[in-house]
XYZ file of C-alpha atoms in Angstrom:
465
model
C 0.000 0.000 0.000
C 1.435 3.398 -0.971
C 2.014 6.133 1.593
C -0.202 8.680 -0.159
C -3.299 6.466 0.227
C -3.034 5.885 3.976
C -4.269 7.958 6.942
C -1.826 10.581 8.150
C -1.429 8.962 11.582
C -0.350 5.668 9.959
C 2.179 7.539 7.783
C 3.505 9.360 10.861
C 3.833 6.100 12.793
C 5.570 4.426 9.861
C 7.949 7.385 9.616
C 9.035 7.059 13.268
C 9.611 3.310 12.944
C 11.372 3.743 9.580
C 13.802 6.236 11.104
C 14.613 3.830 13.943
C 15.085 0.931 11.514
C 17.449 2.971 9.292
C 19.642 3.705 12.301
C 19.500 0.062 13.463
C 20.313 -1.233 9.992
C 23.399 0.981 9.788
C 24.630 -0.044 13.236
C 24.136 -3.764 12.467
C 26.252 -3.371 9.343
C 28.989 -1.569 11.227
C 28.970 -3.435 14.547
C 26.798 -6.544 13.943
C 24.624 -5.485 16.877
C 22.184 -8.166 18.106
C 18.679 -7.627 16.813
C 16.374 -8.448 19.728
C 17.981 -6.176 22.407
C 17.965 -3.321 19.893
C 14.263 -3.874 19.164
C 13.537 -3.783 22.910
C 15.238 -0.378 23.106
C 13.255 0.920 20.106
C 9.992 -0.352 21.648
C 10.855 1.479 24.855
C 11.324 4.740 22.972
C 8.254 4.475 20.714
C 5.610 2.698 22.804
C 3.184 5.284 24.168
C 4.455 8.118 21.982
C 1.642 10.588 21.150
C 1.239 11.449 17.466
C 0.147 14.842 16.103
C -3.579 13.983 15.964
C -3.733 12.351 19.384
C -3.079 8.766 18.307
C -0.753 6.699 20.467
C 1.891 4.305 19.140
C 1.503 0.776 20.524
C 4.360 -1.608 19.783
C 6.521 -4.295 21.330
C 9.770 -6.022 20.480
C 7.785 -8.897 18.975
C 5.667 -6.726 16.689
C 8.750 -4.689 15.694
C 10.560 -7.915 14.803
C 7.774 -8.820 12.374
C 7.871 -5.320 10.855
C 11.667 -5.499 10.658
C 11.626 -8.576 8.412
C 8.886 -7.053 6.263
C 10.960 -3.855 5.993
C 14.077 -5.817 4.985
C 12.129 -7.789 2.331
C 10.846 -4.492 0.877
C 14.402 -3.155 0.448
C 14.108 -0.923 3.524
C 11.137 1.086 2.245
C 8.804 2.864 4.675
C 5.751 1.639 2.749
C 6.409 -1.869 4.124
C 5.498 -0.555 7.592
C 1.955 0.398 6.557
C -0.717 -2.154 7.661
C -1.719 -4.422 4.766
C -5.504 -4.601 4.897
C -5.941 -5.836 1.339
C -8.705 -8.477 1.184
C -7.353 -12.006 0.903
C -3.821 -11.233 2.027
C -2.809 -13.750 4.709
C 0.529 -14.627 6.183
C 1.550 -18.191 6.979
C -1.806 -19.663 5.997
C -1.961 -23.395 6.746
C -1.687 -25.149 3.356
C -4.422 -27.571 2.355
C -1.870 -30.397 2.111
C -0.822 -29.842 5.730
C -4.461 -29.739 6.866
C -5.074 -33.086 5.153
C -1.951 -34.555 6.772
C -3.036 -33.368 10.241
C -6.502 -34.883 9.801
C -5.022 -38.111 8.439
C -2.811 -38.564 11.486
C -5.633 -37.596 13.872
C -7.933 -40.268 12.428
C -5.439 -42.985 11.504
C -5.356 -46.371 13.192
C -2.618 -46.541 15.815
C -0.977 -49.597 17.283
C -0.773 -50.761 20.854
C -3.489 -51.645 23.285
C -5.857 -48.975 21.927
C -5.590 -50.169 18.326
C -8.597 -49.308 16.160
C -9.907 -46.995 18.884
C -8.353 -43.578 18.340
C -5.887 -41.672 16.197
C -2.933 -39.576 17.267
C -3.598 -36.762 19.716
C -3.045 -33.101 18.874
C -0.026 -33.054 21.182
C 1.578 -36.028 19.442
C 1.000 -34.559 15.980
C 2.427 -31.206 17.084
C 5.549 -32.813 18.548
C 6.180 -35.005 15.515
C 5.799 -32.097 13.086
C 8.258 -30.028 15.135
C 10.763 -32.896 15.231
C 10.556 -33.399 11.465
C 10.909 -29.652 10.949
C 14.049 -29.482 13.107
C 15.552 -32.518 11.333
C 15.054 -30.836 7.972
C 12.501 -33.356 6.706
C 9.861 -32.356 4.178
C 6.380 -31.591 5.533
C 3.312 -31.674 3.238
C 2.453 -28.197 2.013
C 5.623 -26.636 3.466
C 8.623 -28.635 2.282
C 11.744 -28.516 4.433
C 12.537 -25.466 6.524
C 15.241 -24.189 4.125
C 12.746 -24.147 1.239
C 10.108 -22.521 3.433
C 12.532 -19.819 4.629
C 13.689 -18.941 1.112
C 10.086 -18.615 -0.019
C 8.830 -16.534 2.895
C 11.984 -14.470 3.632
C 13.550 -13.621 0.273
C 16.767 -11.650 0.488
C 17.505 -12.800 4.063
C 20.226 -15.378 4.533
C 19.362 -18.767 6.008
C 19.760 -19.031 9.784
C 22.285 -21.509 11.146
C 19.566 -23.661 12.711
C 15.964 -24.330 11.841
C 13.581 -21.560 12.934
C 10.515 -22.309 15.014
C 7.778 -24.295 13.334
C 5.577 -21.652 11.658
C 2.308 -22.857 13.229
C 1.463 -23.024 16.917
C -0.076 -25.939 18.816
C -3.450 -24.170 18.947
C -3.359 -23.751 15.175
C -2.629 -27.458 14.621
C -5.303 -28.414 17.143
C -7.951 -26.583 15.105
C -7.457 -29.020 12.227
C -7.257 -32.356 14.059
C -11.031 -32.669 13.953
C -13.683 -33.589 16.482
C -14.161 -36.990 18.119
C -16.606 -37.870 15.376
C -13.982 -37.257 12.676
C -11.398 -39.311 14.539
C -13.731 -42.231 15.164
C -14.907 -42.146 11.564
C -11.288 -42.544 10.482
C -10.222 -45.183 13.016
C -13.350 -47.310 13.450
C -15.959 -46.241 10.891
C -19.142 -44.294 10.387
C -21.186 -46.362 12.853
C -18.832 -45.363 15.704
C -18.829 -41.723 14.579
C -22.618 -41.519 14.787
C -22.443 -41.755 18.569
C -20.532 -38.440 18.622
C -22.735 -36.610 16.100
C -25.951 -34.684 16.821
C -29.021 -36.885 16.705
C -32.698 -36.218 16.218
C -34.761 -36.679 19.383
C -37.762 -38.860 18.647
C -41.049 -38.267 20.483
C -43.511 -41.170 20.421
C -46.015 -39.635 22.832
C -48.319 -38.390 20.068
C -48.410 -41.643 18.100
C -51.813 -43.214 17.617
C -52.376 -46.921 17.979
C -50.979 -48.925 15.065
C -49.575 -45.761 13.488
C -46.007 -47.094 13.542
C -44.384 -50.522 13.739
C -40.697 -51.359 13.792
C -38.862 -54.627 13.214
C -35.367 -55.724 14.105
C -33.356 -58.848 14.756
C -31.371 -59.433 17.934
C -28.811 -62.094 18.724
C -29.693 -63.567 22.106
C -26.989 -63.661 24.751
C -27.325 -67.411 25.191
C -26.880 -70.592 23.164
C -29.207 -73.557 22.676
C -29.136 -77.119 21.341
C -30.353 -77.815 17.820
C -32.654 -80.857 18.149
C -31.804 -82.020 14.622
C -28.007 -81.875 14.647
C -27.359 -82.017 18.377
C -24.966 -79.074 18.100
C -24.905 -76.000 20.318
C -25.653 -72.916 18.225
C -26.322 -69.195 18.505
C -29.922 -67.982 18.320
C -31.447 -64.957 16.593
C -34.858 -63.494 17.388
C -36.695 -61.271 14.879
C -39.271 -59.034 16.577
C -42.223 -56.864 15.504
C -43.094 -54.004 17.892
C -46.046 -51.598 17.888
C -44.230 -48.404 18.843
C -46.921 -46.328 20.577
C -47.565 -49.002 23.238
C -44.170 -50.790 22.977
C -46.185 -53.990 22.585
C -44.415 -56.981 21.019
C -46.949 -58.162 18.464
C -45.087 -61.189 17.093
C -41.623 -62.698 16.823
C -39.758 -65.529 15.140
C -36.846 -67.418 16.713
C -34.364 -69.424 14.666
C -30.691 -70.382 14.577
C -28.249 -67.657 13.612
C -28.329 -66.793 9.886
C -31.351 -69.066 9.377
C -33.980 -66.315 9.189
C -34.965 -65.727 5.577
C -36.972 -63.065 3.819
C -40.081 -65.250 3.713
C -39.903 -65.542 7.523
C -40.033 -61.749 7.779
C -42.981 -61.580 5.363
C -44.848 -64.157 7.436
C -43.960 -62.385 10.703
C -45.381 -59.153 9.354
C -48.532 -60.824 8.062
C -49.177 -62.531 11.419
C -48.514 -59.319 13.350
C -50.819 -57.117 11.284
C -53.645 -59.650 11.622
C -53.271 -60.094 15.414
C -56.215 -59.264 17.675
C -56.286 -55.597 18.627
C -53.750 -54.632 15.978
C -53.707 -54.027 12.254
C -53.472 -50.714 10.441
C -54.620 -47.224 11.369
C -58.241 -46.216 10.929
C -58.136 -43.075 8.819
C -54.382 -42.539 9.109
C -51.305 -44.126 7.563
C -49.503 -47.018 9.243
C -45.721 -46.783 8.958
C -43.534 -49.906 9.097
C -39.846 -49.263 9.773
C -37.161 -51.809 8.881
C -33.471 -51.507 9.620
C -31.680 -51.788 6.308
C -28.863 -53.752 7.921
C -31.214 -56.646 8.739
C -33.392 -58.834 6.568
C -36.314 -56.654 5.525
C -39.532 -57.635 3.843
C -39.282 -58.414 0.155
C -39.969 -55.844 -2.506
C -42.963 -57.916 -3.610
C -44.407 -57.971 -0.082
C -43.885 -54.222 0.211
C -45.705 -53.635 -3.066
C -48.623 -55.821 -1.937
C -48.873 -54.090 1.444
C -48.750 -50.556 0.065
C -50.959 -51.172 -2.950
C -53.411 -53.511 -1.219
C -53.988 -51.026 1.605
C -54.495 -48.176 -0.903
C -51.866 -46.068 0.804
C -52.826 -47.124 4.326
C -49.382 -48.747 4.821
C -46.026 -47.140 4.111
C -42.819 -49.181 4.394
C -39.569 -47.410 5.362
C -35.994 -48.627 5.511
C -33.333 -46.949 7.657
C -29.935 -45.901 6.333
C -26.714 -47.885 6.296
C -23.409 -47.100 7.988
C -20.336 -47.927 5.972
C -18.538 -46.704 2.893
C -14.938 -45.657 2.322
C -13.265 -43.573 5.015
C -10.307 -42.364 2.966
C -9.627 -42.319 -0.758
C -7.908 -45.562 -1.664
C -8.865 -47.421 1.521
C -11.067 -50.491 1.684
C -14.760 -49.976 2.331
C -16.082 -50.503 5.843
C -18.352 -53.440 6.478
C -21.906 -52.163 6.046
C -24.005 -52.099 9.202
C -27.525 -50.959 9.969
C -28.098 -47.514 11.399
C -29.675 -48.156 14.796
C -30.190 -44.526 15.848
C -33.681 -44.306 14.336
C -35.287 -47.072 16.384
C -34.405 -46.488 19.998
C -37.605 -48.122 21.283
C -36.636 -51.479 19.764
C -33.017 -51.225 20.905
C -34.248 -50.520 24.427
C -36.460 -53.605 24.364
C -33.602 -55.770 23.090
C -31.620 -54.880 26.200
C -34.619 -55.648 28.395
C -35.113 -59.017 26.691
C -31.556 -60.030 27.582
C -32.310 -59.196 31.227
C -35.551 -61.208 31.152
C -33.622 -64.263 29.936
C -30.595 -63.801 32.194
C -31.446 -66.758 34.487
C -31.656 -69.322 31.679
C -28.748 -71.758 31.159
C -26.302 -71.218 28.324
C -25.511 -67.535 28.903
C -22.714 -66.430 26.573
C -22.633 -62.702 27.392
C -22.783 -59.768 25.029
C -19.151 -60.155 23.936
C -16.235 -62.551 24.165
C -14.822 -60.966 27.328
C -18.098 -61.498 29.196
C -18.451 -65.133 28.137
C -18.280 -67.645 31.010
C -15.019 -69.592 30.920
C -16.781 -72.960 31.294
C -19.002 -72.481 28.261
C -16.424 -73.753 25.781
C -15.467 -72.950 22.224
C -18.241 -74.481 20.128
C -20.057 -71.873 18.043
C -19.431 -69.082 20.523
C -15.789 -68.381 19.734
C -13.499 -68.514 16.756
C -12.392 -72.122 16.542
C -8.713 -72.744 17.173
C -7.374 -76.232 16.326
C -4.815 -75.893 19.108
C -7.537 -75.542 21.735
C -9.948 -78.171 22.936
C -13.427 -77.730 24.364
C -13.279 -81.071 26.123
C -14.958 -80.941 29.511
C -16.779 -77.694 28.824
C -20.531 -77.128 29.078
C -20.911 -77.018 25.296
C -19.061 -80.319 24.832
C -21.137 -82.045 27.527
C -24.402 -80.734 26.132
C -23.569 -81.825 22.587
C -22.571 -85.343 23.678
C -25.762 -85.813 25.690
C -27.940 -84.392 22.914
C -26.378 -86.637 20.266
C -26.700 -89.704 22.552
C -30.345 -88.859 23.189
C -30.992 -88.521 19.435
C -29.239 -91.824 18.682
C -31.150 -93.587 21.456
C -34.471 -92.252 20.170
C -33.595 -93.455 16.655
C -32.903 -96.934 18.109
C -36.245 -96.984 19.902
C -34.770 -96.446 23.355
C -36.405 -93.929 25.661
C -33.455 -91.921 26.977
C -35.123 -89.187 29.002
C -32.011 -87.176 29.840
C -31.937 -83.752 31.441
C -29.768 -81.651 29.127
C -27.610 -78.883 30.630
C -28.775 -76.428 27.935
C -32.161 -75.608 26.475
C -33.165 -76.858 23.067
C -34.348 -74.381 20.433
C -37.990 -75.292 21.109
C -37.445 -75.044 24.852
C -35.854 -71.621 24.419
C -38.754 -70.532 22.201
C -41.147 -71.384 25.042
C -39.095 -69.310 27.507
C -38.892 -66.341 25.135
C -42.657 -66.519 24.615
C -43.194 -66.375 28.383
C -40.766 -63.482 28.781
C -42.419 -61.431 26.020
C -45.894 -62.221 27.395
C -44.774 -61.005 30.834
C -43.303 -57.872 29.230
C -46.538 -57.146 27.337
C -48.527 -57.298 30.571
C -46.254 -54.725 32.182
C -47.091 -51.083 31.578
C -47.608 -47.686 33.151
C -45.678 -47.115 36.368
C -44.696 -50.759 36.540
C -42.571 -50.213 33.427
C -40.554 -47.594 35.328
C -40.165 -49.696 38.466
C -42.896 -48.004 40.550
C -44.786 -50.132 43.078
C -48.020 -49.738 45.038
C -47.489 -48.795 48.683
C -50.395 -48.880 51.120
C -50.376 -46.545 54.129
C -52.740 -45.939 57.037
C -53.276 -42.840 59.186
C -52.491 -44.186 62.676
C -53.002 -40.760 64.302
C -53.972 -37.295 63.057
C -51.438 -36.390 60.410
C -49.259 -39.456 61.051
C -49.061 -42.097 58.315
C -47.320 -45.458 58.384
C -46.908 -48.252 55.858
C -49.392 -51.075 56.376
C -46.746 -53.807 56.508
C -44.996 -51.910 59.320
C -48.069 -51.967 61.593
C -47.626 -55.681 62.347
C -44.105 -55.263 63.681
């Protein structure tokens, strides 16, 4: 910016600083005077000086150091000391390549005990960038420090050692991303959703049969297949009427055995159950999770067309995709955020079945040690499940099947439930759940009290003590 286009107080300030810099420049040539102490002396003389129109000069050794290098780059011209307010002019802007590198490191998979859980912290990234900078290594968007210095300080000789890294910790921290970004990079989109804003669903205004939701849940226990005699995992597919949280129907089968026709039949049975069906004068919405087996396209067409718009089928989104360009795609998984009522019931169902034999827990760490390998863990040829509960149950079940085939009545008590026996227990648990409502659902109980004297109340069961 030229001097003739600036306010007079800025020109006057620039003139004072220019005069000091001319004197300093001459003394440094003659005596090689150190820069920083000289700038402190100049700041002491200029800071607080009143200009002709009442403006006050505010400066420090740090700000004068910045102006000094700008003045040197401009061949010692006073115009370099005028503030540069031109739109778009930025100094030391973080390059896009460096931003991408910071985000990559913040969301990359790291080794150690926390593998696949989190990327590098802002502190670690900051330290590593500084170490590379001091070693003279190339940094994306900047190059090595010699290249950076020559580009940003033309005409000034290279220092003997690397200058400070041009960006502060706070600046780097702004580009590492939120927890959602880091989890998306290290684990995937499904993990990131837990850190992202979610829509709060309100079911209080739903009318009866206005919305249904379906989902499958792997039960936290194993059972014996009556046909093969093997211990297997069990999956339960459930239809819930959302307004009342009532479980209308369900199907229970071995893991991966539920097919699309089972879902179509489940839906048909549920919509024809007593007291249920579709809305009278309003649309009934049926919500499937896309990550599970949904009803067939043909069944959807029949439901929507046959009800003349009275039924509308929805499918939730999928979590997955590619996290970074060139990386492998994440395994697709259903987006569970849109059906909290069903997810809540799934947790309650596990609690209702907690006393049944064959508990395997919700993950490998929570699995009882005596359960055995079987279908509940990844099979390892070097390990044996001999003597475990699974091994004993399978031997007894296969002996019972062989004895029955030979015409021998071997009425043995098996240590685990069969699939049919488990189906009976699940039916009882869901029936008990459906009968629970109102305050009982929240754990409230009836408490009877009596007024034993004016204004004094006591619980009835305490009067007998």
